[in-house]
């Protein structure tokens, strides 16, 4: 009963903190950025959050798997975490890089012009939520093992820092400061979750990623650099489409030669 009660209390704390996070951002955004900034933030946030849900929903499958391993083979929790993290990293870097490169085209199609506020908000949100998504495997492992202490600490800290930093950065930088404050709070709080799990299972950060993942990151950043240069030098819808198309071609080649391509194909066929 004590274990179940503690789990339920921590779970409710997490839920309440999550519910307070986004409304606090919107209140601060309306106050320091104005209604137009709030609207552009909401558009950029919905774009990132909806696509992020694809990775998060798949990662949630860790919870029942880890719960079973905790009872039958707890020594294997570390291995399943590493496998999940590497797969999440593989999909996360591709997803968020695609969003980032597509932002100018999305702005043109959605708003009718290249809106700087939308672009700035979208870029900051992509960086913040991508780093948060990489903490997902650790977060769901904690849910599976029932150890929610660090998840709860992270959510409460995130909610508090979001408001405090927003009140500091908002008056100075307006709506942009509010978004920066929110993402700093999000990433900083997330570090506690992954840090605690790595200490518990004695996981070195050097063992997290195989070498082929680093090559994929290099290709992604090169593609982002090329796309940004094209958009800056030749700002037009056709250039944005060309930049996105070039990225998709290059990244498709990188995925084709990556060992995880076959892993994904095998899992999709199951």
Short mmCIF file of C-alpha atoms in Angstrom, two decimals:
data_model
loop_
_atom_site.label_atom_id
_atom_site.label_comp_id
_atom_site.label_asym_id
_atom_site.label_seq_id
_atom_site.Cartn_x
_atom_site.Cartn_y
_atom_site.Cartn_z
CA UNK A 1 0.00 0.00 0.00
CA UNK A 2 2.83 2.38 0.87
CA UNK A 3 4.49 1.76 -2.49
CA UNK A 4 1.25 2.24 -4.42
CA UNK A 5 0.35 5.38 -2.45
CA UNK A 6 3.79 6.92 -3.04
CA UNK A 7 3.59 6.15 -6.75
CA UNK A 8 0.13 7.74 -7.01
CA UNK A 9 1.19 10.89 -5.12
CA UNK A 10 4.28 11.39 -7.26
CA UNK A 11 2.29 10.75 -10.43
CA UNK A 12 -0.25 13.42 -9.45
CA UNK A 13 2.52 15.89 -8.67
CA UNK A 14 3.97 15.28 -12.12
CA UNK A 15 0.58 15.73 -13.79
CA UNK A 16 -0.13 19.02 -12.00
CA UNK A 17 3.33 20.43 -12.78
CA UNK A 18 2.94 19.49 -16.45
CA UNK A 19 -0.48 21.15 -16.62
CA UNK A 20 0.92 24.39 -15.16
CA UNK A 21 3.91 24.61 -17.52
CA UNK A 22 2.27 25.69 -20.80
CA UNK A 23 -0.39 28.04 -19.31
CA UNK A 24 2.34 29.87 -17.38
CA UNK A 25 4.27 30.40 -20.62
CA UNK A 26 1.18 31.78 -22.36
CA UNK A 27 0.39 34.14 -19.48
CA UNK A 28 3.94 35.48 -19.46
CA UNK A 29 3.95 35.67 -23.25
CA UNK A 30 0.73 37.73 -23.30
CA UNK A 31 2.12 40.05 -20.63
CA UNK A 32 5.60 40.65 -22.03
CA UNK A 33 5.24 39.81 -25.72
CA UNK A 34 1.70 40.79 -26.60
CA UNK A 35 -1.09 38.85 -28.27
CA UNK A 36 0.70 38.54 -31.61
CA UNK A 37 3.72 36.92 -29.92
CA UNK A 38 1.40 34.58 -28.02
CA UNK A 39 -0.25 33.56 -31.31
CA UNK A 40 3.06 32.88 -33.07
CA UNK A 41 4.32 30.98 -30.03
CA UNK A 42 1.21 28.80 -30.02
CA UNK A 43 1.61 28.02 -33.71
CA UNK A 44 5.28 27.09 -33.34
CA UNK A 45 4.62 25.14 -30.15
CA UNK A 46 1.81 23.09 -31.68
CA UNK A 47 3.98 22.25 -34.68
CA UNK A 48 6.81 20.95 -32.50
CA UNK A 49 4.66 19.27 -29.84
CA UNK A 50 2.44 17.36 -32.27
CA UNK A 51 5.44 15.91 -34.09
CA UNK A 52 7.27 15.25 -30.81
CA UNK A 53 4.35 13.08 -29.74
CA UNK A 54 5.34 10.54 -32.41
CA UNK A 55 8.60 9.77 -30.61
CA UNK A 56 7.22 10.07 -27.08
CA UNK A 57 4.27 7.75 -27.70
CA UNK A 58 6.63 5.07 -29.04
CA UNK A 59 8.99 5.48 -26.08
CA UNK A 60 6.12 4.90 -23.63
CA UNK A 61 6.30 1.21 -24.53
CA UNK A 62 9.30 1.08 -22.19
CA UNK A 63 7.08 1.34 -19.10
CA UNK A 64 5.50 -2.16 -19.14
CA UNK A 65 8.73 -3.74 -20.42
CA UNK A 66 10.80 -2.21 -17.62
CA UNK A 67 8.12 -3.02 -15.01
CA UNK A 68 8.34 -6.69 -15.97
CA UNK A 69 12.14 -6.72 -16.00
CA UNK A 70 12.31 -5.11 -12.59
CA UNK A 71 10.50 -8.12 -11.14
CA UNK A 72 12.05 -10.89 -13.26
CA UNK A 73 15.53 -9.67 -14.35
CA UNK A 74 16.45 -6.26 -12.85
CA UNK A 75 20.01 -6.54 -14.15
CA UNK A 76 18.64 -6.15 -17.70
CA UNK A 77 17.05 -2.73 -17.07
CA UNK A 78 20.36 -1.05 -17.89
CA UNK A 79 20.61 -2.82 -21.25
CA UNK A 80 17.06 -2.04 -22.32
CA UNK A 81 17.62 1.62 -21.40
CA UNK A 82 20.72 1.85 -23.57
CA UNK A 83 18.95 0.22 -26.52
CA UNK A 84 15.97 2.54 -26.13
CA UNK A 85 18.14 5.65 -25.78
CA UNK A 86 20.10 4.88 -28.93
CA UNK A 87 16.92 4.34 -30.93
CA UNK A 88 15.30 7.49 -29.52
CA UNK A 89 18.42 9.50 -30.35
CA UNK A 90 18.40 8.16 -33.91
CA UNK A 91 14.77 9.17 -34.49
CA UNK A 92 14.96 12.43 -32.50
CA UNK A 93 17.89 13.93 -34.37
CA UNK A 94 16.18 13.23 -37.69
CA UNK A 95 12.74 14.49 -36.63
CA UNK A 96 13.84 17.79 -35.12
CA UNK A 97 16.36 18.53 -37.86
CA UNK A 98 13.56 18.12 -40.40
CA UNK A 99 11.32 20.51 -38.43
CA UNK A 100 14.12 23.07 -38.17
CA UNK A 101 14.92 23.00 -41.89
CA UNK A 102 11.22 23.09 -42.81
CA UNK A 103 10.42 26.09 -40.57
CA UNK A 104 10.87 28.78 -43.28
CA UNK A 105 8.62 26.87 -45.70
CA UNK A 106 6.04 26.25 -42.97
CA UNK A 107 6.05 29.97 -42.18
CA UNK A 108 5.47 30.85 -45.84
CA UNK A 109 2.63 28.36 -46.23
CA UNK A 110 1.01 28.86 -42.82
CA UNK A 111 1.42 32.62 -42.29
CA UNK A 112 1.96 33.81 -45.84
CA UNK A 113 5.40 35.30 -45.22
CA UNK A 114 8.68 34.62 -43.50
CA UNK A 115 7.70 35.68 -39.97
CA UNK A 116 10.74 36.27 -37.78
CA UNK A 117 8.91 35.72 -34.50
CA UNK A 118 7.55 32.38 -35.64
CA UNK A 119 11.01 31.36 -36.87
CA UNK A 120 12.76 32.41 -33.66
CA UNK A 121 10.19 30.72 -31.44
CA UNK A 122 10.26 27.58 -33.56
CA UNK A 123 14.06 27.35 -33.49
CA UNK A 124 14.23 27.73 -29.70
CA UNK A 125 11.42 25.23 -29.18
CA UNK A 126 13.11 22.69 -31.48
CA UNK A 127 16.35 22.92 -29.48
CA UNK A 128 14.63 22.73 -26.09
CA UNK A 129 12.15 19.96 -26.85
CA UNK A 130 14.73 17.86 -28.72
CA UNK A 131 17.00 17.82 -25.68
CA UNK A 132 14.01 17.03 -23.47
CA UNK A 133 12.95 14.17 -25.77
CA UNK A 134 16.36 12.57 -25.31
CA UNK A 135 15.58 12.30 -21.59
CA UNK A 136 12.41 10.33 -22.42
CA UNK A 137 13.95 6.84 -22.03
CA UNK A 138 15.24 7.69 -18.52
CA UNK A 139 11.88 9.22 -17.60
CA UNK A 140 9.91 6.15 -18.69
CA UNK A 141 12.39 3.75 -17.09
CA UNK A 142 11.66 5.52 -13.79
CA UNK A 143 7.95 5.08 -14.43
CA UNK A 144 8.48 1.39 -15.07
CA UNK A 145 10.57 0.81 -11.96
CA UNK A 146 8.24 2.92 -9.80
CA UNK A 147 11.05 5.30 -8.80
CA UNK A 148 9.32 8.62 -9.52
CA UNK A 149 11.23 10.80 -7.07
CA UNK A 150 13.51 12.40 -9.65
CA UNK A 151 10.69 12.73 -12.17
CA UNK A 152 8.69 14.68 -9.58
CA UNK A 153 11.66 16.85 -8.61
CA UNK A 154 12.27 17.59 -12.28
CA UNK A 155 8.66 18.63 -12.95
CA UNK A 156 8.38 20.84 -9.87
CA UNK A 157 11.74 22.47 -10.59
CA UNK A 158 10.70 23.01 -14.21
CA UNK A 159 7.44 24.71 -13.19
CA UNK A 160 9.17 27.01 -10.68
CA UNK A 161 12.10 27.93 -12.95
CA UNK A 162 9.75 28.57 -15.84
CA UNK A 163 7.94 31.31 -13.90
CA UNK A 164 11.03 32.78 -12.22
CA UNK A 165 13.13 32.95 -15.37
CA UNK A 166 10.14 34.19 -17.38
CA UNK A 167 9.69 37.07 -14.93
CA UNK A 168 13.40 37.89 -15.32
CA UNK A 169 13.88 37.48 -19.09
CA UNK A 170 10.38 38.63 -20.13
CA UNK A 171 10.76 42.33 -19.23
CA UNK A 172 14.21 42.39 -20.85
CA UNK A 173 13.65 40.45 -24.09
CA UNK A 174 9.86 40.34 -24.44
CA UNK A 175 8.25 37.22 -25.85
CA UNK A 176 11.59 35.81 -26.97
CA UNK A 177 12.84 35.97 -23.40
CA UNK A 178 9.79 34.06 -22.17
CA UNK A 179 10.40 31.22 -24.63
CA UNK A 180 14.12 31.10 -23.83
CA UNK A 181 13.28 30.99 -20.11
CA UNK A 182 10.82 28.13 -20.64
CA UNK A 183 13.27 26.03 -22.63
CA UNK A 184 16.13 26.69 -20.18
CA UNK A 185 13.85 25.54 -17.35
CA UNK A 186 12.79 22.50 -19.37
CA UNK A 187 16.32 21.37 -20.24
CA UNK A 188 17.84 22.17 -16.84
CA UNK A 189 15.12 20.24 -14.99
CA UNK A 190 15.42 17.30 -17.39
CA UNK A 191 19.11 16.89 -16.53
CA UNK A 192 18.15 15.71 -13.03
CA UNK A 193 16.19 12.76 -14.43
CA UNK A 194 18.88 11.40 -16.72
CA UNK A 195 21.66 12.20 -14.26
CA UNK A 196 19.96 10.28 -11.43
CA UNK A 197 19.33 7.23 -13.63
CA UNK A 198 22.93 7.12 -14.83
CA UNK A 199 24.20 7.30 -11.26
CA UNK A 200 21.82 4.56 -10.14
CA UNK A 201 22.79 2.11 -12.89
CA UNK A 202 26.41 3.31 -13.21
CA UNK A 203 26.05 4.21 -16.89
CA UNK A 204 28.87 6.20 -18.45
CA UNK A 205 27.80 8.89 -20.89
CA UNK A 206 30.58 7.70 -23.21
CA UNK A 207 28.73 4.41 -23.74
CA UNK A 208 25.41 6.01 -24.70
CA UNK A 209 25.97 6.38 -28.43
CA UNK A 210 27.69 4.14 -31.00
CA UNK A 211 30.11 5.75 -33.45
CA UNK A 212 27.64 5.61 -36.35
CA UNK A 213 25.34 7.98 -34.44
CA UNK A 214 28.08 10.62 -34.36
CA UNK A 215 28.45 10.36 -38.13
CA UNK A 216 24.69 10.86 -38.48
CA UNK A 217 24.85 13.97 -36.27
CA UNK A 218 27.66 15.35 -38.45
CA UNK A 219 25.60 14.84 -41.62
CA UNK A 220 22.54 16.46 -40.00
CA UNK A 221 24.47 19.57 -38.94
CA UNK A 222 26.06 19.89 -42.38
CA UNK A 223 22.59 19.74 -43.94
CA UNK A 224 21.26 22.34 -41.51
CA UNK A 225 24.18 24.63 -42.33
CA UNK A 226 23.61 24.28 -46.09
CA UNK A 227 19.88 24.91 -45.73
CA UNK A 228 20.44 27.99 -43.56
CA UNK A 229 22.96 29.37 -46.05
CA UNK A 230 20.56 28.86 -48.96
CA UNK A 231 17.70 30.54 -47.10
CA UNK A 232 19.90 33.49 -46.13
CA UNK A 233 21.51 33.97 -49.53
CA UNK A 234 18.45 33.31 -51.71
CA UNK A 235 15.36 33.96 -49.58
CA UNK A 236 12.44 32.56 -51.56
CA UNK A 237 9.90 29.76 -51.41
CA UNK A 238 11.64 27.87 -54.21
CA UNK A 239 14.95 28.03 -52.30
CA UNK A 240 13.25 26.79 -49.15
CA UNK A 241 11.77 23.87 -51.06
CA UNK A 242 15.15 23.15 -52.67
CA UNK A 243 16.90 23.26 -49.29
CA UNK A 244 14.38 20.87 -47.76
CA UNK A 245 14.60 18.56 -50.78
CA UNK A 246 18.41 18.52 -50.66
CA UNK A 247 18.28 17.72 -46.95
CA UNK A 248 15.85 14.85 -47.48
CA UNK A 249 18.07 13.37 -50.20
CA UNK A 250 21.26 13.60 -48.14
CA UNK A 251 19.67 12.37 -44.94
CA UNK A 252 18.01 9.49 -46.80
CA UNK A 253 21.44 8.38 -48.01
CA UNK A 254 22.81 8.66 -44.46
CA UNK A 255 19.90 6.60 -43.10
CA UNK A 256 20.30 3.98 -45.81
CA UNK A 257 23.88 3.24 -44.77
CA UNK A 258 23.14 3.47 -41.04
CA UNK A 259 22.84 0.11 -39.17
CA UNK A 260 19.69 1.28 -37.37
CA UNK A 261 17.78 1.44 -40.64
CA UNK A 262 17.45 -2.33 -40.67
CA UNK A 263 16.51 -2.35 -36.98
CA UNK A 264 13.65 0.04 -37.68
CA UNK A 265 12.51 -1.95 -40.71
CA UNK A 266 12.48 -5.17 -38.71
CA UNK A 267 10.44 -3.58 -35.92
CA UNK A 268 7.92 -2.11 -38.34
CA UNK A 269 7.34 -5.55 -39.87
CA UNK A 270 6.60 -7.13 -36.47
#
